[in-house]
């Protein structure tokens, strides 16, 4: 392929307070690496950044280990409501769905809305749009998520959120998860795209809206693209994704933009993480929590953030 730039890719499966043991870490790593390998192959075969982002989000949504699509957490009334958005950095168009139910891949609805006059739809509107597209109905509920909800209902929903990684052997019993998935891609023609999808934080009030279908949590221009994870309200308060991208547009390096934004988030006691790419192919990530479940392909090899030990940390490749 005749590439203008070397394609780059970074994905995340949420953030949290801990992975229980090495076995848990390796299980998550295998899941992430398999997705990175397949999506990067699509980029190397000439696939566009948006195609790669949608493919990566689909694969993460289909993996019940992660809180998006199949394996999404339940809200306080026992229902699964999912949100997702896609943003093309070249056209600078964001599209998405909020609190949609009974679909397998919310990112596909976000993709279909890219060409729509009305590009972000919520609950009933999103459901009607799915019917218009003849998207098959699908129940994303897993037995593990139902068990988690039933146990928490007995405790009168004292937890503020569910676990980020569904498999119980991967998460310590008292681990607080911040569940979202995201993909950022730079294709061989220099185009950036980003997608983010979530089942929410779990046990939340009906109608609560996350950051995942907002520029606060999912944003891209020709300069940079960012997908966020963590406490949605904290991400919204920081307007994190858009803040990082605007700083890059205004002349900061991606690493400096991430560092300043996460320093501010740490100072404000926010609980969040983010992955990012810029137009030159720099890969960056940051977190204010213990674990950011992310992996990347830098053009030569696959790496990840799973063993980054410091709670407040920014990395760049």
C-alpha positions as a Python dict, from the first residue, in 0.01 Angstrom:
ca = {
    (1, 'X'): (0, 0, 0),
    (2, 'X'): (112, 354, -76),
    (3, 'X'): (76, 519, 266),
    (4, 'X'): (133, 887, 339),
    (5, 'X'): (188, 799, 706),
    (6, 'X'): (232, 481, 906),
    (7, 'X'): (-107, 372, 1044),
    (8, 'X'): (-139, 375, 1424),
    (9, 'X'): (-400, 236, 1661),
    (10, 'X'): (-491, 243, 2029),
    (11, 'X'): (-792, 82, 2202),
    (12, 'X'): (-925, 73, 2556),
    (13, 'X'): (-1162, -148, 2753),
    (14, 'X'): (-1227, 90, 3042),
    (15, 'X'): (-1056, 181, 3365),
    (16, 'X'): (-1069, 56, 3720),
    (17, 'X'): (-903, 16, 4054),
    (18, 'X'): (-731, -320, 4007),
    (19, 'X'): (-684, -639, 3811),
    (20, 'X'): (-685, -913, 4070),
    (21, 'X'): (-383, -1116, 3965),
    (22, 'X'): (-143, -1198, 3684),
    (23, 'X'): (-383, -1454, 3542),
    (24, 'X'): (-649, -1187, 3516),
    (25, 'X'): (-406, -945, 3356),
    (26, 'X'): (-296, -1197, 3095),
    (27, 'X'): (-657, -1284, 3007),
    (28, 'X'): (-739, -919, 2947),
    (29, 'X'): (-414, -870, 2755),
    (30, 'X'): (-493, -1159, 2518),
    (31, 'X'): (-838, -1014, 2448),
    (32, 'X'): (-699, -669, 2373),
    (33, 'X'): (-409, -795, 2160),
    (34, 'X'): (-636, -1008, 1942),
    (35, 'X'): (-849, -703, 1865),
    (36, 'X'): (-547, -480, 1801),
    (37, 'X'): (-401, -737, 1560),
    (38, 'X'): (-720, -771, 1358),
    (39, 'X'): (-800, -402, 1342),
    (40, 'X'): (-442, -306, 1258),
    (41, 'X'): (-448, -558, 973),
    (42, 'X'): (-752, -373, 837),
    (43, 'X'): (-558, -45, 846),
    (44, 'X'): (-257, -205, 675),
    (45, 'X'): (-481, -340, 398),
    (46, 'X'): (-596, 15, 320),
    (47, 'X'): (-899, 41, 548),
    (48, 'X'): (-998, 390, 658),
    (49, 'X'): (-964, 518, 1013),
    (50, 'X'): (-1343, 518, 1056),
    (51, 'X'): (-1372, 161, 928),
    (52, 'X'): (-1103, 52, 1172),
    (53, 'X'): (-1270, 233, 1463),
    (54, 'X'): (-1607, 75, 1391),
    (55, 'X'): (-1450, -270, 1356),
    (56, 'X'): (-1258, -233, 1681),
    (57, 'X'): (-1563, -107, 1870),
    (58, 'X'): (-1772, -395, 1734),
    (59, 'X'): (-1517, -647, 1858),
    (60, 'X'): (-1499, -485, 2202),
    (61, 'X'): (-1879, -462, 2221),
    (62, 'X'): (-1905, -833, 2134),
    (63, 'X'): (-1662, -936, 2411),
    (64, 'X'): (-1860, -989, 2734),
    (65, 'X'): (-1553, -902, 2941),
    (66, 'X'): (-1614, -534, 2866),
    (67, 'X'): (-1896, -301, 2961),
    (68, 'X'): (-2036, -219, 2617),
    (69, 'X'): (-2268, -413, 2388),
    (70, 'X'): (-2283, -773, 2513),
    (71, 'X'): (-2185, -762, 2880),
    (72, 'X'): (-2318, -413, 2946),
    (73, 'X'): (-2412, -338, 3305),
    (74, 'X'): (-2772, -293, 3419),
    (75, 'X'): (-2924, 34, 3535),
    (76, 'X'): (-3114, 60, 3862),
    (77, 'X'): (-3437, -72, 3706),
    (78, 'X'): (-3263, -383, 3571),
    (79, 'X'): (-3249, -265, 3209),
    (80, 'X'): (-2948, -239, 2978),
    (81, 'X'): (-2917, 102, 2810),
    (82, 'X'): (-2614, 172, 2593),
    (83, 'X'): (-2455, 480, 2441),
    (84, 'X'): (-2197, 518, 2165),
    (85, 'X'): (-2053, 776, 1931),
    (86, 'X'): (-1825, 798, 1629),
    (87, 'X'): (-1631, 1106, 1520),
    (88, 'X'): (-1451, 1150, 1190),
    (89, 'X'): (-1162, 1391, 1235),
    (90, 'X'): (-1144, 1486, 868),
    (91, 'X'): (-1509, 1589, 838),
    (92, 'X'): (-1524, 1676, 1209),
    (93, 'X'): (-1867, 1516, 1238),
    (94, 'X'): (-1983, 1343, 1556),
    (95, 'X'): (-2276, 1102, 1550),
    (96, 'X'): (-2415, 878, 1821),
    (97, 'X'): (-2691, 716, 2021),
    (98, 'X'): (-2779, 761, 2386),
    (99, 'X'): (-2949, 501, 2609),
    (100, 'X'): (-3040, 268, 2323),
    (101, 'X'): (-3170, -81, 2405),
    (102, 'X'): (-3188, -425, 2244),
    (103, 'X'): (-2919, -384, 1980),
    (104, 'X'): (-2595, -577, 1952),
    (105, 'X'): (-2362, -300, 1836),
    (106, 'X'): (-2453, 60, 1924),
    (107, 'X'): (-2145, 178, 1730),
    (108, 'X'): (-2315, 62, 1408),
    (109, 'X'): (-2605, 300, 1473),
    (110, 'X'): (-2354, 579, 1536),
    (111, 'X'): (-2190, 495, 1205),
    (112, 'X'): (-2522, 499, 1018),
    (113, 'X'): (-2599, 842, 1166),
    (114, 'X'): (-2282, 995, 1016),
    (115, 'X'): (-2477, 1078, 700),
    (116, 'X'): (-2795, 1186, 881),
    (117, 'X'): (-2921, 1541, 924),
    (118, 'X'): (-2991, 1455, 1291),
    (119, 'X'): (-2672, 1292, 1412),
    (120, 'X'): (-2729, 1216, 1784),
    (121, 'X'): (-3045, 1031, 1887),
    (122, 'X'): (-3160, 921, 2233),
    (123, 'X'): (-3370, 631, 2366),
    (124, 'X'): (-3698, 623, 2167),
    (125, 'X'): (-3550, 805, 1870),
    (126, 'X'): (-3252, 571, 1862),
    (127, 'X'): (-3482, 269, 1888),
    (128, 'X'): (-3697, 397, 1601),
    (129, 'X'): (-3385, 457, 1391),
    (130, 'X'): (-3273, 98, 1456),
    (131, 'X'): (-3614, -26, 1340),
    (132, 'X'): (-3588, 185, 1024),
    (133, 'X'): (-3252, 24, 951),
    (134, 'X'): (-3405, -318, 1023),
    (135, 'X'): (-3138, -388, 1282),
    (136, 'X'): (-3218, -724, 1445),
    (137, 'X'): (-3327, -704, 1808),
    (138, 'X'): (-3070, -844, 2047),
    (139, 'X'): (-3048, -897, 2422),
    (140, 'X'): (-2698, -795, 2543),
    (141, 'X'): (-2762, -916, 2899),
    (142, 'X'): (-2526, -1180, 3037),
    (143, 'X'): (-2589, -1408, 3333),
    (144, 'X'): (-2296, -1252, 3517),
    (145, 'X'): (-2432, -899, 3480),
    (146, 'X'): (-2775, -1012, 3595),
    (147, 'X'): (-2623, -1181, 3899),
    (148, 'X'): (-2424, -867, 3974),
    (149, 'X'): (-2741, -657, 3960),
    (150, 'X'): (-2942, -899, 4176),
    (151, 'X'): (-2671, -904, 4443),
    (152, 'X'): (-2654, -527, 4444),
    (153, 'X'): (-3034, -496, 4461),
    (154, 'X'): (-3024, -695, 4785),
    (155, 'X'): (-2789, -429, 4921),
    (156, 'X'): (-3027, -155, 4801),
    (157, 'X'): (-2777, -34, 4537),
    (158, 'X'): (-2516, 93, 4780),
    (159, 'X'): (-2245, 78, 4513),
    (160, 'X'): (-2217, 378, 4286),
    (161, 'X'): (-2128, 167, 3982),
    (162, 'X'): (-2065, -184, 3855),
    (163, 'X'): (-1734, -350, 3768),
    (164, 'X'): (-1551, -253, 3452),
    (165, 'X'): (-1445, -606, 3361),
    (166, 'X'): (-1724, -858, 3376),
    (167, 'X'): (-1530, -1174, 3455),
    (168, 'X'): (-1522, -1194, 3835),
    (169, 'X'): (-1182, -1359, 3845),
    (170, 'X'): (-1036, -1047, 3683),
    (171, 'X'): (-1157, -791, 3933),
    (172, 'X'): (-1106, -761, 4306),
    (173, 'X'): (-1431, -785, 4500),
    (174, 'X'): (-1424, -420, 4609),
    (175, 'X'): (-1299, -290, 4274),
    (176, 'X'): (-1481, 13, 4140),
    (177, 'X'): (-1499, 1, 3762),
    (178, 'X'): (-1542, 278, 3510),
    (179, 'X'): (-1668, 89, 3211),
    (180, 'X'): (-1637, 211, 2855),
    (181, 'X'): (-1464, 89, 2539),
    (182, 'X'): (-1295, 307, 2281),
    (183, 'X'): (-1084, 298, 1965),
    (184, 'X'): (-867, 568, 1807),
    (185, 'X'): (-715, 513, 1463),
    (186, 'X'): (-486, 694, 1220),
    (187, 'X'): (-502, 549, 870),
    (188, 'X'): (-239, 546, 596),
    (189, 'X'): (-383, 860, 436),
    (190, 'X'): (-342, 1057, 757),
    (191, 'X'): (-708, 1057, 862),
    (192, 'X'): (-805, 1029, 1229),
    (193, 'X'): (-1121, 877, 1373),
    (194, 'X'): (-1246, 785, 1720),
    (195, 'X'): (-1530, 580, 1864),
    (196, 'X'): (-1651, 524, 2220),
    (197, 'X'): (-1921, 290, 2350),
    (198, 'X'): (-2055, 209, 2697),
    (199, 'X'): (-2321, 33, 2898),
    (200, 'X'): (-2303, 312, 3157),
    (201, 'X'): (-2174, 296, 3511),
    (202, 'X'): (-2434, 50, 3636),
    (203, 'X'): (-2713, 92, 3894),
    (204, 'X'): (-2762, 453, 3780),
    (205, 'X'): (-3084, 652, 3780),
    (206, 'X'): (-3301, 593, 3472),
    (207, 'X'): (-3225, 853, 3206),
    (208, 'X'): (-2872, 928, 3318),
    (209, 'X'): (-2654, 1028, 3021),
    (210, 'X'): (-2286, 937, 3000),
    (211, 'X'): (-2003, 1127, 2833),
    (212, 'X'): (-1957, 865, 2561),
    (213, 'X'): (-2184, 1029, 2303),
    (214, 'X'): (-2056, 1379, 2379),
    (215, 'X'): (-1746, 1575, 2267),
    (216, 'X'): (-1644, 1559, 2635),
    (217, 'X'): (-1575, 1187, 2599),
    (218, 'X'): (-1521, 1132, 2227),
    (219, 'X'): (-1368, 1396, 2002),
    (220, 'X'): (-1154, 1425, 1688),
    (221, 'X'): (-1026, 1683, 1441),
    (222, 'X'): (-755, 1669, 1174),
    (223, 'X'): (-505, 1735, 1456),
    (224, 'X'): (-585, 1472, 1720),
    (225, 'X'): (-846, 1226, 1843),
    (226, 'X'): (-931, 1120, 2199),
    (227, 'X'): (-1156, 857, 2362),
    (228, 'X'): (-1221, 880, 2736),
    (229, 'X'): (-1321, 637, 3009),
    (230, 'X'): (-1390, 674, 3379),
    (231, 'X'): (-1659, 851, 3576),
    (232, 'X'): (-1873, 1012, 3308),
    (233, 'X'): (-1965, 1309, 3521),
    (234, 'X'): (-1595, 1379, 3588),
    (235, 'X'): (-1516, 1359, 3216),
    (236, 'X'): (-1802, 1596, 3136),
    (237, 'X'): (-1690, 1842, 3403),
    (238, 'X'): (-1340, 1848, 3252),
    (239, 'X'): (-1468, 1830, 2890),
    (240, 'X'): (-1162, 1611, 2865),
    (241, 'X'): (-1151, 1483, 2507),
    (242, 'X'): (-1227, 1820, 2348),
    (243, 'X'): (-988, 1997, 2586),
    (244, 'X'): (-696, 1775, 2485),
    (245, 'X'): (-770, 1804, 2113),
    (246, 'X'): (-808, 2183, 2126),
    (247, 'X'): (-473, 2213, 2303),
    (248, 'X'): (-307, 2013, 2026),
    (249, 'X'): (-475, 2231, 1764),
    (250, 'X'): (-344, 2537, 1946),
    (251, 'X'): (15, 2415, 1918),
    (252, 'X'): (87, 2187, 2213),
    (253, 'X'): (235, 1844, 2153),
    (254, 'X'): (-3, 1559, 2224),
    (255, 'X'): (202, 1451, 2524),
    (256, 'X'): (205, 1802, 2670),
    (257, 'X'): (-168, 1843, 2608),
    (258, 'X'): (-235, 1513, 2785),
    (259, 'X'): (-2, 1597, 3073),
    (260, 'X'): (-156, 1937, 3139),
    (261, 'X'): (-510, 1803, 3112),
    (262, 'X'): (-442, 1514, 3349),
    (263, 'X'): (-257, 1737, 3594),
    (264, 'X'): (-571, 1952, 3606),
    (265, 'X'): (-794, 1646, 3640),
    (266, 'X'): (-582, 1514, 3927),
    (267, 'X'): (-592, 1852, 4097),
    (268, 'X'): (-972, 1850, 4064),
    (269, 'X'): (-983, 1495, 4204),
    (270, 'X'): (-1135, 1348, 3889),
    (271, 'X'): (-1153, 974, 3822),
    (272, 'X'): (-1086, 913, 3453),
    (273, 'X'): (-861, 794, 3173),
    (274, 'X'): (-808, 860, 2802),
    (275, 'X'): (-635, 729, 2491),
    (276, 'X'): (-524, 952, 2203),
    (277, 'X'): (-349, 984, 1867),
    (278, 'X'): (-231, 1287, 1675),
    (279, 'X'): (-189, 1344, 1301),
    (280, 'X'): (185, 1273, 1320),
    (281, 'X'): (120, 930, 1471),
    (282, 'X'): (207, 1000, 1835),
    (283, 'X'): (23, 761, 2067),
    (284, 'X'): (-68, 879, 2417),
    (285, 'X'): (-270, 771, 2716),
    (286, 'X'): (-338, 898, 3067),
    (287, 'X'): (-517, 798, 3385),
    (288, 'X'): (-592, 920, 3735),
    (289, 'X'): (-692, 570, 3853),
    (290, 'X'): (-497, 251, 3914),
    (291, 'X'): (-567, 65, 3590),
    (292, 'X'): (-630, 175, 3232),
    (293, 'X'): (-722, -127, 3021),
    (294, 'X'): (-561, -25, 2691),
    (295, 'X'): (-339, -161, 2414),
    (296, 'X'): (-187, -10, 2102),
    (297, 'X'): (3, -79, 1779),
    (298, 'X'): (284, 169, 1710),
    (299, 'X'): (358, 43, 1358),
    (300, 'X'): (619, -205, 1476),
    (301, 'X'): (476, -387, 1774),
    (302, 'X'): (184, -415, 2014),
    (303, 'X'): (210, -272, 2365),
    (304, 'X'): (-26, -202, 2652),
    (305, 'X'): (-85, 5, 2966),
    (306, 'X'): (-193, -279, 3195),
    (307, 'X'): (111, -277, 3420),
    (308, 'X'): (149, 99, 3451),
    (309, 'X'): (181, 125, 3829),
    (310, 'X'): (140, 490, 3921),
    (311, 'X'): (-215, 605, 3984),
    (312, 'X'): (-172, 941, 3810),
    (313, 'X'): (20, 874, 3490),
    (314, 'X'): (55, 993, 3129),
    (315, 'X'): (237, 787, 2868),
    (316, 'X'): (339, 853, 2507),
    (317, 'X'): (478, 631, 2233),
}
